[in-house]
Every structure is written in C-alpha cells, then in structure tokens.
Coordinates of C-alpha atoms and ligand atoms in Angstrom, one line a residue:
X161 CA 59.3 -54.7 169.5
X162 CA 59.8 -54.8 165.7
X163 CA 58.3 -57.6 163.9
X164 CA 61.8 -58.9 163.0
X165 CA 62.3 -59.4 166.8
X166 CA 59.3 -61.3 167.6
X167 CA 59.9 -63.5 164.7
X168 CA 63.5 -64.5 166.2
X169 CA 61.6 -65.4 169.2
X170 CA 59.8 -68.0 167.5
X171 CA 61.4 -71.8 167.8
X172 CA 62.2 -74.0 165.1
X173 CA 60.4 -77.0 164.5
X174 CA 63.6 -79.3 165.9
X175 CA 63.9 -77.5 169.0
X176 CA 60.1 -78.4 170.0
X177 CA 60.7 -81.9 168.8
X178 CA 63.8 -82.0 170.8
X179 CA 62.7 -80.1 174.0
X180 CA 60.8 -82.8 176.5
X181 CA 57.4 -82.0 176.0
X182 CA 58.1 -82.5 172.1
X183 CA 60.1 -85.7 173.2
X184 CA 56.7 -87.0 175.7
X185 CA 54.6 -86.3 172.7
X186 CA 56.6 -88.7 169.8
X187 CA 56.2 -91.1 172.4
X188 CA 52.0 -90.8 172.7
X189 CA 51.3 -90.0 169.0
X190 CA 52.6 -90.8 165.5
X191 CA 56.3 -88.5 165.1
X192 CA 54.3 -87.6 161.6
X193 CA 51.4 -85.7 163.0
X194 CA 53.9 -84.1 166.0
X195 CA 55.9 -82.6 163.4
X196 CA 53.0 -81.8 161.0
X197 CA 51.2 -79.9 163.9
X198 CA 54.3 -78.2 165.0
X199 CA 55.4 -76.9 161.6
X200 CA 51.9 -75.5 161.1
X201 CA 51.8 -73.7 163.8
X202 CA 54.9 -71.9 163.5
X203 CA 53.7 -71.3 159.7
X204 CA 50.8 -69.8 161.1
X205 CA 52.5 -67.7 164.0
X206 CA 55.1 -66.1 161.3
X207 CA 51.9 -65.1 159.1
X208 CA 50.4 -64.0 161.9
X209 CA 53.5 -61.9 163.0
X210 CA 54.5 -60.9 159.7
X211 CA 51.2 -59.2 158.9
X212 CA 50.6 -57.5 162.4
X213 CA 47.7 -59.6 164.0
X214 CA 50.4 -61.2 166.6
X215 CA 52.6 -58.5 168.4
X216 CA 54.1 -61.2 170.9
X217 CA 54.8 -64.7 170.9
X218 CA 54.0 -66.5 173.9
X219 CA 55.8 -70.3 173.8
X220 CA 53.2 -71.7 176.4
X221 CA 50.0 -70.7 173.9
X222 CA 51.9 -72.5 171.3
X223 CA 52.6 -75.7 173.0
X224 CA 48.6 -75.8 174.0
X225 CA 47.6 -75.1 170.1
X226 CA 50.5 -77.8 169.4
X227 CA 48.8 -79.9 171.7
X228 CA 45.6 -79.1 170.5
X229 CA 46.4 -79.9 166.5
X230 CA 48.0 -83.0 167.2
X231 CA 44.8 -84.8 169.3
X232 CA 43.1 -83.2 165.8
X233 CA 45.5 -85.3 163.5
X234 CA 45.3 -88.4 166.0
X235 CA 41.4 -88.4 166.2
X236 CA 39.0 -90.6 164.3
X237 CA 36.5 -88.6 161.7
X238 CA 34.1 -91.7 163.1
X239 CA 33.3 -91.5 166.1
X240 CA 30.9 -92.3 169.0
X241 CA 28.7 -89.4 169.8
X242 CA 26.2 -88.6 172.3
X243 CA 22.7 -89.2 171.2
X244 CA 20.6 -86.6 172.8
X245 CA 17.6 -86.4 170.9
X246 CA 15.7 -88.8 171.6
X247 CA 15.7 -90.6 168.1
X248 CA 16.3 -93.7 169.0
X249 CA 16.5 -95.0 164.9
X250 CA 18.4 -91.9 163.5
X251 CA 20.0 -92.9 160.4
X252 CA 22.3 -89.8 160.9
X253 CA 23.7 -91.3 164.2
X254 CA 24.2 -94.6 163.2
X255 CA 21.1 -96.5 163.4
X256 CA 20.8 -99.1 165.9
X257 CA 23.0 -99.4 168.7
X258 CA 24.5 -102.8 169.6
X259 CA 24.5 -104.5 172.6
X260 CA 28.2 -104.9 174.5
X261 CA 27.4 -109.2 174.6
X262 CA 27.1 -108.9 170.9
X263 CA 30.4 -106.5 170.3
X264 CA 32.1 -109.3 172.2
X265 CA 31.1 -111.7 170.6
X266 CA 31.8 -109.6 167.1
X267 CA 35.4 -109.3 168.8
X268 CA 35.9 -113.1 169.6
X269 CA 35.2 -114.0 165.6
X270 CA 37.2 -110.8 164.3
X271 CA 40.3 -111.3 166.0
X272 CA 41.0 -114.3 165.1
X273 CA 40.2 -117.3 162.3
X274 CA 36.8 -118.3 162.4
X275 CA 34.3 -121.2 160.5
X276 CA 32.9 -118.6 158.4
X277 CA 33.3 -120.9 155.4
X278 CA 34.1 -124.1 156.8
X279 CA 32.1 -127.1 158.1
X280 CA 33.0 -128.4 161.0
X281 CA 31.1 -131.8 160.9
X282 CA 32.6 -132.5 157.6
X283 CA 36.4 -130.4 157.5
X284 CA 35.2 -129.0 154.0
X285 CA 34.5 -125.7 152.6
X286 CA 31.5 -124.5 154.4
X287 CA 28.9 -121.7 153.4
X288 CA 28.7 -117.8 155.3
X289 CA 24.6 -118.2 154.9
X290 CA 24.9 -121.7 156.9
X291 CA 25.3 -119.7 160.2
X292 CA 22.2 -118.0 160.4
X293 CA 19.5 -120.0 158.2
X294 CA 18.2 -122.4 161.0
X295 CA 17.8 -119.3 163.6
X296 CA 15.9 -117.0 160.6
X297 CA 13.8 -119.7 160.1
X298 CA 13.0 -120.7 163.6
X299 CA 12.1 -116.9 164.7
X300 CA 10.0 -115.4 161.8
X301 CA 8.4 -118.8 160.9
X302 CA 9.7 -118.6 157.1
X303 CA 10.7 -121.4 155.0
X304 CA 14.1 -120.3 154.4
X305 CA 16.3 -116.9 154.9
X306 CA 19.9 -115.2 153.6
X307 CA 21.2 -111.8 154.7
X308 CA 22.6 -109.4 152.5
X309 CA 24.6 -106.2 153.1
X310 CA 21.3 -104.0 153.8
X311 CA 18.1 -103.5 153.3
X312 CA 18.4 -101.7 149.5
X313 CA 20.6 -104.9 148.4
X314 CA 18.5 -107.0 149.3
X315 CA 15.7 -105.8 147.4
X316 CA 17.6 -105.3 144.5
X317 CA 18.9 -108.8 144.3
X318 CA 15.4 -110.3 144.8
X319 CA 14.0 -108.1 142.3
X320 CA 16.6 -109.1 139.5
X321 CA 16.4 -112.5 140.8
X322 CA 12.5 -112.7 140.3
X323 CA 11.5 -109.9 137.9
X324 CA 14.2 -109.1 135.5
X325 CA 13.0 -108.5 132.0
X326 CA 9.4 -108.4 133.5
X327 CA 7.0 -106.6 135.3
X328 CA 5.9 -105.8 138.7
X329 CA 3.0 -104.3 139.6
X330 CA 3.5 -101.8 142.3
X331 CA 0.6 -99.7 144.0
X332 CA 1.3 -95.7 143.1
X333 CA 0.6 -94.4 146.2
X334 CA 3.7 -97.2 147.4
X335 CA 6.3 -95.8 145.2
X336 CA 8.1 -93.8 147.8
X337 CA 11.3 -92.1 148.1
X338 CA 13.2 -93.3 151.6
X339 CA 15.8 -91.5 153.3
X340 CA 19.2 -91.9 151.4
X341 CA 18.2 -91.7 148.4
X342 CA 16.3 -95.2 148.5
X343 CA 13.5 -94.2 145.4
X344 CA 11.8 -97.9 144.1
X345 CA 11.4 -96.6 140.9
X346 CA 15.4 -96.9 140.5
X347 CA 15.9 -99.7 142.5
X348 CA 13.5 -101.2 140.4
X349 CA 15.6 -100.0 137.2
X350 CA 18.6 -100.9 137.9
X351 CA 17.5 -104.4 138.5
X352 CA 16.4 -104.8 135.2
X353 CA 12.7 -105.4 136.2
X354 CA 9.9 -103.5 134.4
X355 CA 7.8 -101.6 136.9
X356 CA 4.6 -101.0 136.4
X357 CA 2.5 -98.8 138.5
X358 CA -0.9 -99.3 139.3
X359 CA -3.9 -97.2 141.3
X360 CA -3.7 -93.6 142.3
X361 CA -1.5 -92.2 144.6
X362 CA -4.6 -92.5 147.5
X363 CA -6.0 -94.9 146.7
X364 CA -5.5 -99.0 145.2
X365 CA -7.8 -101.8 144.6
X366 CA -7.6 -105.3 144.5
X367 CA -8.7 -104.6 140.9
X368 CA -6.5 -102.5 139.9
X369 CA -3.2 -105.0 140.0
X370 CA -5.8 -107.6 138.7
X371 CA -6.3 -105.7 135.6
X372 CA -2.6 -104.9 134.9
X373 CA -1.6 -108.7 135.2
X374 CA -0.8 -110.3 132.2
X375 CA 1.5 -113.3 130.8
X376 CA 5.0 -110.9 131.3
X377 CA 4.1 -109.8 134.9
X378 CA 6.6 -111.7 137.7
X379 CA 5.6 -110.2 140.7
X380 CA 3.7 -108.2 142.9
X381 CA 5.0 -105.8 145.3
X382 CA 3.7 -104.5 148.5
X383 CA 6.6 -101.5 149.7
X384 CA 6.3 -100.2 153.2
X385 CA 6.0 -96.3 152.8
X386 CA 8.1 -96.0 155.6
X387 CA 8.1 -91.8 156.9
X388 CA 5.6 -91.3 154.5
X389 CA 1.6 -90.9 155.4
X390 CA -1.4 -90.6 153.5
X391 CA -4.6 -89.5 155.8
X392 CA -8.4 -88.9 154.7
X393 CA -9.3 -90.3 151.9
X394 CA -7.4 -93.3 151.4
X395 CA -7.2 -97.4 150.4
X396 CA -4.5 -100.0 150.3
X397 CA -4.3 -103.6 148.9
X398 CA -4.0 -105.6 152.0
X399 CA -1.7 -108.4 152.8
X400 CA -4.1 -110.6 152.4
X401 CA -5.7 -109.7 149.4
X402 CA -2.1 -109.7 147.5
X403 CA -1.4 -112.9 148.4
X404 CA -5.1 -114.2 147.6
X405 CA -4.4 -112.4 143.9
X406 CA -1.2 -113.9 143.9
X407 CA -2.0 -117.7 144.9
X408 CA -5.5 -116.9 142.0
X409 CA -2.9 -116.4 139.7
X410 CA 0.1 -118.5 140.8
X411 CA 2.9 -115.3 140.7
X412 CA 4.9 -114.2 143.6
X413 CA 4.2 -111.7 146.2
X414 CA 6.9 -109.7 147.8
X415 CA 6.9 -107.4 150.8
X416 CA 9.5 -104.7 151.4
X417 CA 8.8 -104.2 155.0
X418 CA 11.7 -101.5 155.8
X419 CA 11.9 -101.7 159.8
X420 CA 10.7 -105.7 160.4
X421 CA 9.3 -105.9 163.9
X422 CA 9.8 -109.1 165.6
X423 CA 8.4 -108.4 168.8
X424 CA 4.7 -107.5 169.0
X425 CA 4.9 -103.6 170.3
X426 CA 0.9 -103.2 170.6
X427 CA 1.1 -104.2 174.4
X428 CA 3.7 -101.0 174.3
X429 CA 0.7 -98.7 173.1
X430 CA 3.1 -98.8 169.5
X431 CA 0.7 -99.7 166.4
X432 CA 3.0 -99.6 163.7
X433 CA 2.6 -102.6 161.6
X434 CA 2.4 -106.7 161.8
X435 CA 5.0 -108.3 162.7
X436 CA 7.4 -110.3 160.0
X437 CA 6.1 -113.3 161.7
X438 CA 2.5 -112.4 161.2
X439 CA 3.1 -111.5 157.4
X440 CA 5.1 -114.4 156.8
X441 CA 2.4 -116.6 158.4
X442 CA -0.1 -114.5 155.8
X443 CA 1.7 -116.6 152.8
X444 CA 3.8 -113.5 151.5
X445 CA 6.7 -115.3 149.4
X446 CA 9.5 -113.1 149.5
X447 CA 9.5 -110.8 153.3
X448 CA 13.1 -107.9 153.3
X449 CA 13.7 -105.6 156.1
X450 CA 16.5 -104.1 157.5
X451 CA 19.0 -105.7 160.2
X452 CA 20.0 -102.2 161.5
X453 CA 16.2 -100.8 161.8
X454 CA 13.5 -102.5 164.5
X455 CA 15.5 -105.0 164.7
X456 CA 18.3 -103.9 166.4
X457 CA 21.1 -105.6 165.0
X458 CA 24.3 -104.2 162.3
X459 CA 23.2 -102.8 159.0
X460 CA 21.9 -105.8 157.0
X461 CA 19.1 -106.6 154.8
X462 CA 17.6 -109.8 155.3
X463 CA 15.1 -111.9 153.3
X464 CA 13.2 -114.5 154.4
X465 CA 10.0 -116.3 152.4
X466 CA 9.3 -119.5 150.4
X467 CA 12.1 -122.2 150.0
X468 CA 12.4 -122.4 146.2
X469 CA 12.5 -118.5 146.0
X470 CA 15.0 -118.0 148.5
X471 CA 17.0 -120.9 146.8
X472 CA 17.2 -119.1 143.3
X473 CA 18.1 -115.6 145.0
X474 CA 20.8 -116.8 147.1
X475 CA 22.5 -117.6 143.8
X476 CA 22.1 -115.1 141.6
X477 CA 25.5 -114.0 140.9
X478 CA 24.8 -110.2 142.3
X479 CA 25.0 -112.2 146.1
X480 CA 28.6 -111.8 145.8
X481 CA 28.5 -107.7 145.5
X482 CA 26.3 -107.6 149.0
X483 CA 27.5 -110.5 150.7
X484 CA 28.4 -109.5 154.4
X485 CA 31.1 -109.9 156.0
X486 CA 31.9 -111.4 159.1
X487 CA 32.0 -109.0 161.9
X488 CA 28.3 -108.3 160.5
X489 CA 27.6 -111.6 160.1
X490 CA 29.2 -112.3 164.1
X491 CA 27.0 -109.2 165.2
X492 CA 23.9 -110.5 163.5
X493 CA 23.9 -113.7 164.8
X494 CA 24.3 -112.5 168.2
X495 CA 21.5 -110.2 167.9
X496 CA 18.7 -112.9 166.3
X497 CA 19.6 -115.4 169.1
X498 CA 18.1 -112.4 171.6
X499 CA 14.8 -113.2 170.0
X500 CA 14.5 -116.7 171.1
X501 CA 13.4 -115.2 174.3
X502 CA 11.3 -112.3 173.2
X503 CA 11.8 -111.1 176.8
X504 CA 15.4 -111.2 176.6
X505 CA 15.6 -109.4 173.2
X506 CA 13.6 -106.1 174.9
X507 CA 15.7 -106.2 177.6
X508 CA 19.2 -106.9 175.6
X509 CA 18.6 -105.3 172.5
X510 CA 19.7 -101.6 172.8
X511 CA 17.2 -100.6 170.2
X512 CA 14.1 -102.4 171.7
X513 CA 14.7 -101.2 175.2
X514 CA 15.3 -97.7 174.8
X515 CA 12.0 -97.8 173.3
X516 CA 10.1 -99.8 175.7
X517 CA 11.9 -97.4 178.7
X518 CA 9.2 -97.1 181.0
X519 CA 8.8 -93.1 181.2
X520 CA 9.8 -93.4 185.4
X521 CA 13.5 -94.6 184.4
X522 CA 13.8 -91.8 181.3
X523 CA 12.6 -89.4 184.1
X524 CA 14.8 -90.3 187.2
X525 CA 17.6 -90.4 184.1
X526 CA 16.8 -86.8 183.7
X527 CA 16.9 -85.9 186.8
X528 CA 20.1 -87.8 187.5
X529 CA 21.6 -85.6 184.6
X530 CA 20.4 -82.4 185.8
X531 CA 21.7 -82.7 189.6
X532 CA 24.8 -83.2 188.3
X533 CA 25.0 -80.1 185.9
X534 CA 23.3 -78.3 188.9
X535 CA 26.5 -79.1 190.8
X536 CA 29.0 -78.1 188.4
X537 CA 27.2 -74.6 186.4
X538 CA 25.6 -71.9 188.7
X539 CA 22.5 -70.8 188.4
X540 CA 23.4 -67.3 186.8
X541 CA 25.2 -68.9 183.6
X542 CA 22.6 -71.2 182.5
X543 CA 19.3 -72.3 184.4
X544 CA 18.6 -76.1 184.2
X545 CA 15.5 -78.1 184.4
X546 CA 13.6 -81.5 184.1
X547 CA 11.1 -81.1 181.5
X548 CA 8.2 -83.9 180.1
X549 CA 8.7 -83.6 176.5
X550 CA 7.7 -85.8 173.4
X551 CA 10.0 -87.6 171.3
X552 CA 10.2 -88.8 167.7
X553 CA 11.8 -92.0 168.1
X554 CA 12.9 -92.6 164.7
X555 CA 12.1 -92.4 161.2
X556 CA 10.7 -95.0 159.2
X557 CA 7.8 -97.0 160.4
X558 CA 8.4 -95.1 163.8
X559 CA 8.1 -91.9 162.3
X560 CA 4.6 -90.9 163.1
X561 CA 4.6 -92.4 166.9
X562 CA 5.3 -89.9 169.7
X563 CA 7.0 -90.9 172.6
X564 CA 6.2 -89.7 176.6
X565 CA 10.0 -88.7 177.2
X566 CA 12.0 -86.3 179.5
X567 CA 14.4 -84.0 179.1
X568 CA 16.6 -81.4 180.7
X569 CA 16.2 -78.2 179.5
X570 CA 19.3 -75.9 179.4
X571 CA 18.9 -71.8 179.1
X572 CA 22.0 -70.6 178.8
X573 CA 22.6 -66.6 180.1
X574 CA 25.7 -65.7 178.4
X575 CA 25.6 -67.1 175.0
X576 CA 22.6 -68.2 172.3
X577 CA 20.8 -71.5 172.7
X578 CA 22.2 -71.8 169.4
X579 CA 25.5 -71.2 170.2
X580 CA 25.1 -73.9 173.0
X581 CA 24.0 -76.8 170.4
X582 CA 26.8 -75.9 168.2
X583 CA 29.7 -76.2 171.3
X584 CA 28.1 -79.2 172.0
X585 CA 28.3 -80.8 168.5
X586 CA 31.7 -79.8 168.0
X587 CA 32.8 -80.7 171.3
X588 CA 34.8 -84.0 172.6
X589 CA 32.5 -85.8 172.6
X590 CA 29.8 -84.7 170.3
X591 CA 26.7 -84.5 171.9
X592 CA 24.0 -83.8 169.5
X593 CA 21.0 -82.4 171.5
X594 CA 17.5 -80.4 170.0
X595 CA 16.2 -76.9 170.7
X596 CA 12.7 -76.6 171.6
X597 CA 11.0 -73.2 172.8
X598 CA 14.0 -71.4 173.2
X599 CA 15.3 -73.9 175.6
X600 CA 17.9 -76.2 174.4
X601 CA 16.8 -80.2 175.5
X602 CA 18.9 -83.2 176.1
X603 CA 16.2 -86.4 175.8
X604 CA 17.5 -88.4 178.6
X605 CA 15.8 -91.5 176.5
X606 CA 19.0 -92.3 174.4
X607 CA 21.6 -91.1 176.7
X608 CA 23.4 -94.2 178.2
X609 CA 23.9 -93.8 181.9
X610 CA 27.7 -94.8 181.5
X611 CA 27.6 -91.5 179.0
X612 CA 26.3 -88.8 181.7
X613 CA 29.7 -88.2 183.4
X614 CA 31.1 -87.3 180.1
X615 CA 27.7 -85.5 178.9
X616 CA 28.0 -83.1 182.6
X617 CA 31.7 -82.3 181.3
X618 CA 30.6 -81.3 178.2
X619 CA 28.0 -79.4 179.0
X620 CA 29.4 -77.7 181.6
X621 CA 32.0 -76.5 179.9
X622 CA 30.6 -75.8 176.7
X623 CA 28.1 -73.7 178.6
X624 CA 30.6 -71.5 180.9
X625 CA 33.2 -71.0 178.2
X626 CA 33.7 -67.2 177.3
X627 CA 32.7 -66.3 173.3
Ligands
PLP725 C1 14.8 -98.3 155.2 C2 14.2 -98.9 154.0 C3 14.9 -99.4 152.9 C4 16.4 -99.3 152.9 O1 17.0 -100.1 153.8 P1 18.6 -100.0 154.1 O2 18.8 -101.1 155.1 O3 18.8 -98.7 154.6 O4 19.2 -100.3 152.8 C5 14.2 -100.0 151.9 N1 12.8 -100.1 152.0 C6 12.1 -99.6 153.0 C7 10.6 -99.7 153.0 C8 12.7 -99.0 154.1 O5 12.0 -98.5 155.1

C-alpha cells in the first residue's frame, strides 16, 4: 500500500465523534477534550504515515490511544498517590494526611454558608480567630493563640509585629535553611527586623546573647534546626536560660518550634523535643509551629504565647495576606478537638497513628500486601518478599529517628528495579515506592489498607507489562 492509500483510511475527526463510541464518550467527558484528543491523534497518525514510521492504520489502536488521551485531558495534575515509603511527614507527598471525620466535617462547612464571621449569640459580624482560640488555649496551656496560613507566615508576621526596625538575636549555629526554601536570615529580612547573630555555629552561651543586648534589641529567638544536626562538640542556649535572660531583661522570647508535638512521644521510644505544652509552661512568649507537621492537621501555622503579644500580632495589618480560609480553618478545628483526648488524637489522627503503628500491624500489613501480589504475578516475573526494614519517617524534627518498619520487597526478572519504580510513579495511581539493595520496597507503614487492592493492580501490572 502507498502512503496515499493508508492515509485515505484514516477517519475524520466528525466521523469518530459521530460513530457511537465517539457519541458514549461526549456523554462521560467534556465534547472539548473528545475532540482535542481525537484531532491529535489523527495529526499524529498522518505524520506518522506521511514519513514512513506507520505502514497501516488500524482503527481499534486508535480508539484505545483516543481513549487513552482523553482520561489524560480529564485527569487532575493533583492527585492522591500512594505513599510507599514510609515517610510518614514527606513534604513532597503532601504532608500530613487528614482524618475522613475531619474531611467531613471540612465538607459540612464548605458546601454551604457557615458562621465563619458571624456571632451567633449576638447576630453581628463575628471574627474567623473566634473559632479556635478557647480550644488553642485549653490544649497547649498558652494565654492566647491565632492561626495563620503556615508555619513561614506565621513567623513572619510575629517577627514584623515584634521586631521590625530592631534587632533579634539569634544563635548561629540556629540560623538554618528548611526545606522549601525556608532560610531565617530572609524571613527575618523581609520582615523588616534586624538580625543579629550571635555564638559560633557549635556552639552558644548564655553570654553570648547577653552581650549583644542592648536598648534596640526586641527579641530573642530560639529556631528549631529542624533536619539539621550538629554532633561532638556542641552547646545550645536552653529554654530555660532564654526565658531567664529574657524575664532579667524584660524583652520577649520567641520559639520557632517547626513540627509542635502535642502528645508526649517518649513512651513511644521517640525523643525528639518537649512538647509545646512543656515550652509554653517554660514562660516562652511567642510559641509557632506548623499545623500540617506533628500535628496532623491542614497546612497552618499557628502561634500561641502571652496575651498582650498575641493581641498586637493578630492585628498587624500583614494578618490579612495569611489569614486562612475556611476549609482550613473547618479541618483545623476538627483536628485540635482530637487532642482533648490525647488517646483519641493517636488513634484518629492519621499522622500520629501511622507513627505509633505497633511494628505487628505494619508487619501483618506487609504480609497482607504480599499474598495478594503472590496471587496475581508468578514467581518467574518478579520474586516477592516480607522484609524488616527501617524507615525515616519524616523530615524535620523526625528526621534523625529510625523507625522498625516492614516492607515487601519486589525483584523484578524481566525489567530493572529502576524501571519498576518509574511504572509505578507514572502509573494510575502513583505509587511512589524506594529502592534499597537492589530490591525495590513498598513500606507497608503508610500504605492505607483501603489502598492495597489498588496498590496489587498496580503493581502487578506495572511489573508483567512487556518494555
Ligand atoms: C517547617 C518549618 C518551618 C516552615 O513551616 P511551614 O508550615 O512549612 O511554612 C519554619 N520553621 C521551622 C523550624 C520548621 O521546621
């Protein structure tokens, strides 16, 4: 057949919108992206065609790649991926993971009119901070609390609420880069405060921030270094001591916690830090953390501390640039009231229990996941095992804990390990796994067990799919 032949094969884009598979399709999924996906298709065929790569045209191939494109078009760039690594904090992935009683409750306020500015009580304008102050205050122990729209806001605004024009004094070996881009020395710049450093990178004394108060200095600062460690040779300015210095000479003493624990993870064998009840019981003023870190909740920054502080920040007029919205503010709320019961928060916060697993459940999960790929892939494409593994569970102030975990561990005969984690991250759904020791593992810590039928399809076929 001459190319001029197989090109009068090929249908026009009306007749595949007319016949009844293009007719069933309009009906599913926008007309725009049918007629998009068809017309590129044929574009691509008469290339093809034209320049000798295609020597037939087969209609049925077509239709699939047709098929194909137009779930493309219809899909969502965002979207929810299988978390197989065992990170339970992984900014990349999204953070915390939300409970389903807090999406409904997220669901209730967003799809309708809520009292997100309204009182009640009085039928008057209301305030969004209203809804969560009493509850802040009740679980950390603080004076007072607002939310902001994360973590970096809310340092920002407190900063150019408390220190603009001035100085803070800032241990060296605290001024730390975090994930993101997050550096305090430009935080601290673009709030207009003056920073200035003090110590050496290992090592601080009270002394030192002592010596570098004078009448211009607004604050001291205490930053968690986060994924950052110093070992050997080392010394900090403890909690106590800044807010001793700080009372001596009547200035403010801020923490920038990062994660904010609420529940008291020592019992769990985790020593990462105090708690934000215990620091805010130490007399630190100003206390910010995260509300999509430890704490399980939507991305947030809250800041809790001293009445009068919290006061002036919550109306500096840079609150209006952060403030959350509602959904947030809906998701938030449902998470704090977990922590009344610090029994029900590990059990219903996502975050906390994946963490706390007991290493029993993460292994019969991993074994649950394995029988099942046993049962689908033969032993001759790829072998597959239950393997006791460490995980990382997140970054941050998690970053230097290692977890007892399992995994399954997948060997794949016909293609590369490689190969395998790439199908699998640009599969439906994504399932983002880790290679260790040639093996490629899927940490059955974060996988949800409503996820493993869909996980066992995706593997499966990822790993008997031909080149
Ligand atoms: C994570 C982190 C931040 C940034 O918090 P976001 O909520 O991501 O904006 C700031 N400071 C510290 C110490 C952190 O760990």
């Amino acid at each position: 057949m001459n190319k001029k032949n197989i090109l009068s094969d090929l249908p026009s884009v009306d007749e595949i919108l007319k016949s009844d598979t293009g007719l069933a399709w309009q009906r599913i999924y926008p007309r725009p992206y049918v007629t998009r996906a068809i017309r590129e298709e044929i574009q691509m065929q008469r290339e093809a065609i034209l320049n000798g790569t295609e020597k037939v045209f087969s209609l049925n191939d077509a239709m699939d790649r047709i098929k194909r494109r137009i779930e493309d078009l219809s899909g969502f760039s965002l979207k929810s991926c299988i978390n197989a690594t065992g990170v339970v904090l992984h900014t990349n992935l999204g953070r915390s993971v939300l409970s389903p009683e807090v999406l409904k409750h997220v669901a209730d306020v967003a799809c309708g009119y809520s009292n997100l500015e309204y009182d009640l009580e009085e039928g008057t304008r209301g305030e969004r901070k209203a809804h969560i102050k009493q509850l802040l205050k009740e679980i950390t122990g603080a004076e007072d609390g607002i939310i902001v729209n994360n973590n970096a806001a809310a340092v920002m605004v407190c900063l150019s609420e408390l220190a603009r024009g001035k100085e803070v004094i800032v241990s060296r070996g605290e001024l730390v880069e975090i994930g993101g881009s997050f550096r305090i020395p430009d935080i601290m710049a673009s709030s207009g405060a003056i920073l200035r450093e003090v110590g050496t990178t290992n090592k601080t004394h009270c002394r030192d921030f002592e010596k570098a108060l004078n009448e211009n200095t607004a604050l001291l600062l205490k930053i968690h270094q986060s994924n950052f460690r110093m070992v050997g040779f080392t010394g900090e300015v403890t909690i106590n001591e800044m807010v001793a210095l700080g009372k001596k000479h009547n200035r403010a003493v801020m923490f920038d916690l990062g994660s904010g624990c609420l529940v008291d993870l020592k019992p769990y064998g985790v020593h990462i830090e105090p708690t934000v009840q215990e620091i805010v019981k130490a007399g630190v003023d100003v206390v910010t953390f995260s509300g999509d870190k430890l704490f399980g909740g939507p991305q947030a920054g809250v800041i809790v501390g001293k009445k009068a502080l919290i006061d002036r920040i919550g109306k500096n007029p840079i609150m209006r640039a952060i403030r959350i919205d509602k959904m947030t503010l809906a998701a938030f709320e449902a998470t704090l009231k977990f922590y009344i019961d610090e029994n029900i928060a590990k059990e219903k916060i996502p975050t906390l229990a994946m963490l706390l697993q007991e290493p029993d459940k993460i292994k019969a999960r991993a074994k649950k996941i394995a029988k099942a790929l046993k049962r689908k892939i033969s032993g001759d494409i790829a072998g597959v095992s239950v393997i006791e593994d460490v995980s990382q569970s997140g970054g941050g102030a998690l970053a230097e804990v290692q977890f007892e975990t399992f995994a399954v561990a997948i060997t794949p005969a016909g293609i590369s390990v490689n190969e395998l984690e790439m199908r699998l991250r640009k599969g439906n759904p994504p399932v983002i796994s880790r290679i260790k020791e040639g093996q490629l593992r899927l940490d059955a810590r974060t996988i949800r067990d409503d996820e493993i039928p869909r996980l066992v399809v995706a593997v499966s076929s990822a790993v008997s799919a031909a080149c």
